[in-house]
mmCIF file of C-alpha atoms in Angstrom:
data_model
loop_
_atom_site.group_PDB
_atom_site.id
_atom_site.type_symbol
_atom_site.label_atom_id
_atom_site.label_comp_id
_atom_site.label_asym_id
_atom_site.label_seq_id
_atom_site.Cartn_x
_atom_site.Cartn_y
_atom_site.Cartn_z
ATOM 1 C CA UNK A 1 11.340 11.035 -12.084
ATOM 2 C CA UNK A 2 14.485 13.501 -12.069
ATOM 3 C CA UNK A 3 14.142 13.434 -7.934
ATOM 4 C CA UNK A 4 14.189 9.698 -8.323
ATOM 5 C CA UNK A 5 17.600 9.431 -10.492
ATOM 6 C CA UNK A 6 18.821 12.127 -8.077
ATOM 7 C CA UNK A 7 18.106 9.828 -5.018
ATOM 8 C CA UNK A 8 19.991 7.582 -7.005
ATOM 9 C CA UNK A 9 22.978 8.817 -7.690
ATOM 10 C CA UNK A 10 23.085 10.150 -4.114
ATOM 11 C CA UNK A 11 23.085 6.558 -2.506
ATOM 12 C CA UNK A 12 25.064 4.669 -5.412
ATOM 13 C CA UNK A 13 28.557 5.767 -6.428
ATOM 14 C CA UNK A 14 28.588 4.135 -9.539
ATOM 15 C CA UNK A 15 25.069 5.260 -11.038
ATOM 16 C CA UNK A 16 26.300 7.634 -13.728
ATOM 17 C CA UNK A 17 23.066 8.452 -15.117
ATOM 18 C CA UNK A 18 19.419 8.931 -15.546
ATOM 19 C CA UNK A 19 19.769 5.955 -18.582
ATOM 20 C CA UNK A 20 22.106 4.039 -17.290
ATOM 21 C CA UNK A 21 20.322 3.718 -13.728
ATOM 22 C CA UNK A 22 16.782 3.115 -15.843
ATOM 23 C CA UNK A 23 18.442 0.506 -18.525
ATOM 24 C CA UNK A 24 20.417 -1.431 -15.846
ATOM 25 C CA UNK A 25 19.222 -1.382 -12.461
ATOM 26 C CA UNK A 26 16.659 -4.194 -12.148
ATOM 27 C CA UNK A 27 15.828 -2.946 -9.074
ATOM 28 C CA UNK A 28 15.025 0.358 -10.423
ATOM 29 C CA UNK A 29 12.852 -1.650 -13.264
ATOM 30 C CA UNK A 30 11.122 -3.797 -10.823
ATOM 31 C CA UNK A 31 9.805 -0.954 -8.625
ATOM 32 C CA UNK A 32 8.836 0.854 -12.090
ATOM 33 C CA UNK A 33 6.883 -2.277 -12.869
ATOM 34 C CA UNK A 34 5.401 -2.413 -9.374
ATOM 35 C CA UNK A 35 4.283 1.249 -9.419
ATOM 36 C CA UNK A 36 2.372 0.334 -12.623
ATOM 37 C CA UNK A 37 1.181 -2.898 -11.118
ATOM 38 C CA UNK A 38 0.128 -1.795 -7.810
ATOM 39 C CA UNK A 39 -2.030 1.116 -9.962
ATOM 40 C CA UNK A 40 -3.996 -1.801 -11.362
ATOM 41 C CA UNK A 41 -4.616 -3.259 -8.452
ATOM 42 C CA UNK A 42 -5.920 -0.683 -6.495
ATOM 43 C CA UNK A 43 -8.576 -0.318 -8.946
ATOM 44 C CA UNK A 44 -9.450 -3.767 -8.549
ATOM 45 C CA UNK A 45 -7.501 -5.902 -10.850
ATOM 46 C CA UNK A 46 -5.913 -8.774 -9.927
ATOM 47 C CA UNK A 47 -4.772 -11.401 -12.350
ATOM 48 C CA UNK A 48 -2.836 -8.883 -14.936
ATOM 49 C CA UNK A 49 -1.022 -7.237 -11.451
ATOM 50 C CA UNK A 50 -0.431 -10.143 -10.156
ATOM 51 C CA UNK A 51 1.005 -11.792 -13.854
ATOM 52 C CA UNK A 52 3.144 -8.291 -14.515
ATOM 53 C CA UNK A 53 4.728 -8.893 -11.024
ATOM 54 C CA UNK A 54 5.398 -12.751 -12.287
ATOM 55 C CA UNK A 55 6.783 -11.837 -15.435
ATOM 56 C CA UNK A 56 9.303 -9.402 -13.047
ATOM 57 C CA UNK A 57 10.326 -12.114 -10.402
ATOM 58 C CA UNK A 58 10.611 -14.367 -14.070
ATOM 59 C CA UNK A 59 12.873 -12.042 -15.391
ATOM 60 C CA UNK A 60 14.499 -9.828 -12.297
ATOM 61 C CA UNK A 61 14.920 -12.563 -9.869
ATOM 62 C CA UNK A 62 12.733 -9.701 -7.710
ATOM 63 C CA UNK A 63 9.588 -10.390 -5.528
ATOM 64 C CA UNK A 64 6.927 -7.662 -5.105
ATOM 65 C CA UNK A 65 3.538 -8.206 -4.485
ATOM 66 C CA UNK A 66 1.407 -5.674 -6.225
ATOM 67 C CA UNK A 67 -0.640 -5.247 -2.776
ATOM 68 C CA UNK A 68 2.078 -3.744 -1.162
ATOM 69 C CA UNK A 69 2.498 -0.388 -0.088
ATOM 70 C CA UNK A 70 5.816 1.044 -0.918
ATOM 71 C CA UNK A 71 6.629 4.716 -0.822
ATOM 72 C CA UNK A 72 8.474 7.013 -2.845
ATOM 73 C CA UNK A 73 12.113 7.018 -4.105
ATOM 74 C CA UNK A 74 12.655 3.224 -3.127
ATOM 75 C CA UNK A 75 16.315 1.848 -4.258
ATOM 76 C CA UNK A 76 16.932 -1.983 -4.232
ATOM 77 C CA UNK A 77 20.541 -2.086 -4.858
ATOM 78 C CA UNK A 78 21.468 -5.401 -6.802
ATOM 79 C CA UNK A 79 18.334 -6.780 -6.264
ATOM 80 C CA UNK A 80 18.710 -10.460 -7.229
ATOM 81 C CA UNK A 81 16.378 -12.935 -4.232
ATOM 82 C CA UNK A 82 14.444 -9.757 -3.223
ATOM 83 C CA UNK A 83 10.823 -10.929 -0.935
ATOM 84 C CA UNK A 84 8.060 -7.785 -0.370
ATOM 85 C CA UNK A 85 5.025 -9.872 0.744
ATOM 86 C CA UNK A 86 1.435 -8.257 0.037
ATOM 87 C CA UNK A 87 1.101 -6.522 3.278
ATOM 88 C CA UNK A 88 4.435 -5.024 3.494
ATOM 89 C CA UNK A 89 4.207 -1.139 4.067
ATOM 90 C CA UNK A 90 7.653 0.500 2.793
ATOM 91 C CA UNK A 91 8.272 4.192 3.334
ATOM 92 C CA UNK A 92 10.357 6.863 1.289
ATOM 93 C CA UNK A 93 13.458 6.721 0.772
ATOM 94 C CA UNK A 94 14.500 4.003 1.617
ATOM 95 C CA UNK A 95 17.596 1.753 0.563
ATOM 96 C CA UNK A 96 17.118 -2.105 0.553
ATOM 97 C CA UNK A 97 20.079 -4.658 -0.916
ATOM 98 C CA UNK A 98 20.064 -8.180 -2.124
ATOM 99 C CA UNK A 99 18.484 -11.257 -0.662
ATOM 100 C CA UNK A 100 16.055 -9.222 1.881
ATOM 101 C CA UNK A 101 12.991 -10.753 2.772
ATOM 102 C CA UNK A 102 10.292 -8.314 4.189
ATOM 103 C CA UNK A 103 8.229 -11.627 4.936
ATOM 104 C CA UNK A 104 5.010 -13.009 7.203
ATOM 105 C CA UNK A 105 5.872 -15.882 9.974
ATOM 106 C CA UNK A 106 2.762 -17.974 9.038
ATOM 107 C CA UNK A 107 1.939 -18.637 12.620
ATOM 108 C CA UNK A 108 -1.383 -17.875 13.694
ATOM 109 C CA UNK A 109 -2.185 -15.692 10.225
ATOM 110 C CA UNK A 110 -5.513 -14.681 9.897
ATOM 111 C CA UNK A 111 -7.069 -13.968 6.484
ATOM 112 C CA UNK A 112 -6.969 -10.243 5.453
ATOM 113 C CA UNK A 113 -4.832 -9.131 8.678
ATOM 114 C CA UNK A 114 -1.620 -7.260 8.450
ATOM 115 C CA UNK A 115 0.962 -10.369 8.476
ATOM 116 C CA UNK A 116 4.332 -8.012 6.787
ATOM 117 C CA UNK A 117 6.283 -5.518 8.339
ATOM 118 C CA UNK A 118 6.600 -1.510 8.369
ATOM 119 C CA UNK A 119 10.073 0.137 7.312
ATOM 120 C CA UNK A 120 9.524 3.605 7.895
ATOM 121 C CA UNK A 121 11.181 6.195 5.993
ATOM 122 C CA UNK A 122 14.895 6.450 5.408
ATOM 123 C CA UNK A 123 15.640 2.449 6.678
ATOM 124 C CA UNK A 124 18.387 0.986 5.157
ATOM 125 C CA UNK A 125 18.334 -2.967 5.002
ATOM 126 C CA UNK A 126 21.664 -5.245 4.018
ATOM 127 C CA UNK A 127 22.037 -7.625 2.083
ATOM 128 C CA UNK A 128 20.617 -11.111 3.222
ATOM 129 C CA UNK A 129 18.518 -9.419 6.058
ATOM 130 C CA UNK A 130 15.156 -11.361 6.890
ATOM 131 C CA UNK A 131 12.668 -8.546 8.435
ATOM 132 C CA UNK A 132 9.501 -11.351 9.373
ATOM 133 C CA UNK A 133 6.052 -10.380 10.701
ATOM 134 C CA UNK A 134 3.886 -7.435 11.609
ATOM 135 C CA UNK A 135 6.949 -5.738 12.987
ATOM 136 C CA UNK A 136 8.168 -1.675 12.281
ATOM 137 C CA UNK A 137 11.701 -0.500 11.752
ATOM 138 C CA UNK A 138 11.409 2.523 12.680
ATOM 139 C CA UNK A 139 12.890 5.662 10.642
ATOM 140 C CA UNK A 140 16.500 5.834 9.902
ATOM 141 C CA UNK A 141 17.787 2.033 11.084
ATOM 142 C CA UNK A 142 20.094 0.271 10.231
ATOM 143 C CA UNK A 143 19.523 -3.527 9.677
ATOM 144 C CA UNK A 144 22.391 -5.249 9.041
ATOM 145 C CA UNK A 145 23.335 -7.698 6.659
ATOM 146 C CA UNK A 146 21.968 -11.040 7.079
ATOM 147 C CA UNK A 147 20.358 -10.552 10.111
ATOM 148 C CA UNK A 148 16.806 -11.841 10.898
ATOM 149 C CA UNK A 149 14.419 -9.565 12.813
ATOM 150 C CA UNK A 150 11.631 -10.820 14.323
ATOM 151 C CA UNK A 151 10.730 -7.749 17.013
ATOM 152 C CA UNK A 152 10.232 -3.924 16.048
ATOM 153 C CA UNK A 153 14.048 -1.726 15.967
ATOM 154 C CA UNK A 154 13.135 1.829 17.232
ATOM 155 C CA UNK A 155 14.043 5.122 14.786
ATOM 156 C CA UNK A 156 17.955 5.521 14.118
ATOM 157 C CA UNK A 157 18.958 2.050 15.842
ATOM 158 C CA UNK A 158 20.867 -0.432 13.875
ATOM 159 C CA UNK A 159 19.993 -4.193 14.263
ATOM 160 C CA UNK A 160 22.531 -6.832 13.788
ATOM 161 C CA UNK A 161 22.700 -10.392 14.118
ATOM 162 C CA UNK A 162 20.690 -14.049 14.969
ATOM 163 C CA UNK A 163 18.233 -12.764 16.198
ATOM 164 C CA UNK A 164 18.845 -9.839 15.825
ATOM 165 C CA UNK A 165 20.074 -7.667 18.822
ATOM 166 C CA UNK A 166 18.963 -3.294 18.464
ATOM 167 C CA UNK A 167 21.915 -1.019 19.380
ATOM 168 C CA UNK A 168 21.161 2.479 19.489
#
């Protein structure tokens, strides 16, 4: 937990502390929730998973399946209109803001396949950004804010934009 905090207060100037960040960071509470709900449901549960992670988007305005896969040391920032669909892989570290969608496109889904996309470790996403489909942002982007990505942004690009354009 202390690396957590730490990770923090590296990436946030104004977390002061380990119970300030845990009391009043509803991102920080909603991952916390989804660790415990993501437990249950790799062991087969569904319904009380599935009802914590309601309760959370009741409460947090925050959306996280418990089927996703999301890594260690994750920091939604703000928070508020946050989307992780069920087959969204997240990696470590990695820094997502407000109003980000990691979301499927609908088209042609197939039942059971991957429909979310990868953000690999270290990805930072800003605030607004739609990231849509079985697409990979590869480790250390940039996405910028509001922009909707619909194609995969190679390792330490930054993608801006509608649609969004990769820059290196």
């Amino acid at each position: 937990m202390k690396d957590f905090i730490d990770s923090i207060k590296a990436r946030d100037l104004a977390a002061r502390n380990a119970f300030q960040i845990l009391l009043l960071y509803p991102g920080v509470q909603a991952y916390l929730w989804y660790k415990a709900a993501n437990y249950l449901y790799k062991r087969g549960l569904r319904f009380l998973p599935e009802w914590i992670m309601y309760v959370v988007r009741s409460s947090l305005n925050i959306e996280i399946h418990p089927a996703a896969k999301i890594g260690k040391r994750l920091f939604i920032d703000h928070g508020t209109g946050l989307v992780i669909g069920a087959t969204a892989v997240v990696g470590d570290d990695v820094t997502i803001y407000h109003g980000v969608t990691l979301g499927a496109v609908g088209k042609g889904a197939v039942p059971g396949a991957k429909r979310h996309p990868t953000v690999e470790d270290g990805v930072v996403i800003g605030a607004g950004a739609k990231i849509l489909g079985d697409i990979t942002l590869g480790k250390g982007c940039y996405v910028g804010a509001n922009a909707v990505v619909r194609k995969d942004v190679p390792p330490g690009a930054t993608a801006v934009g509608v649609p969004a354009v990769t820059k290196k």
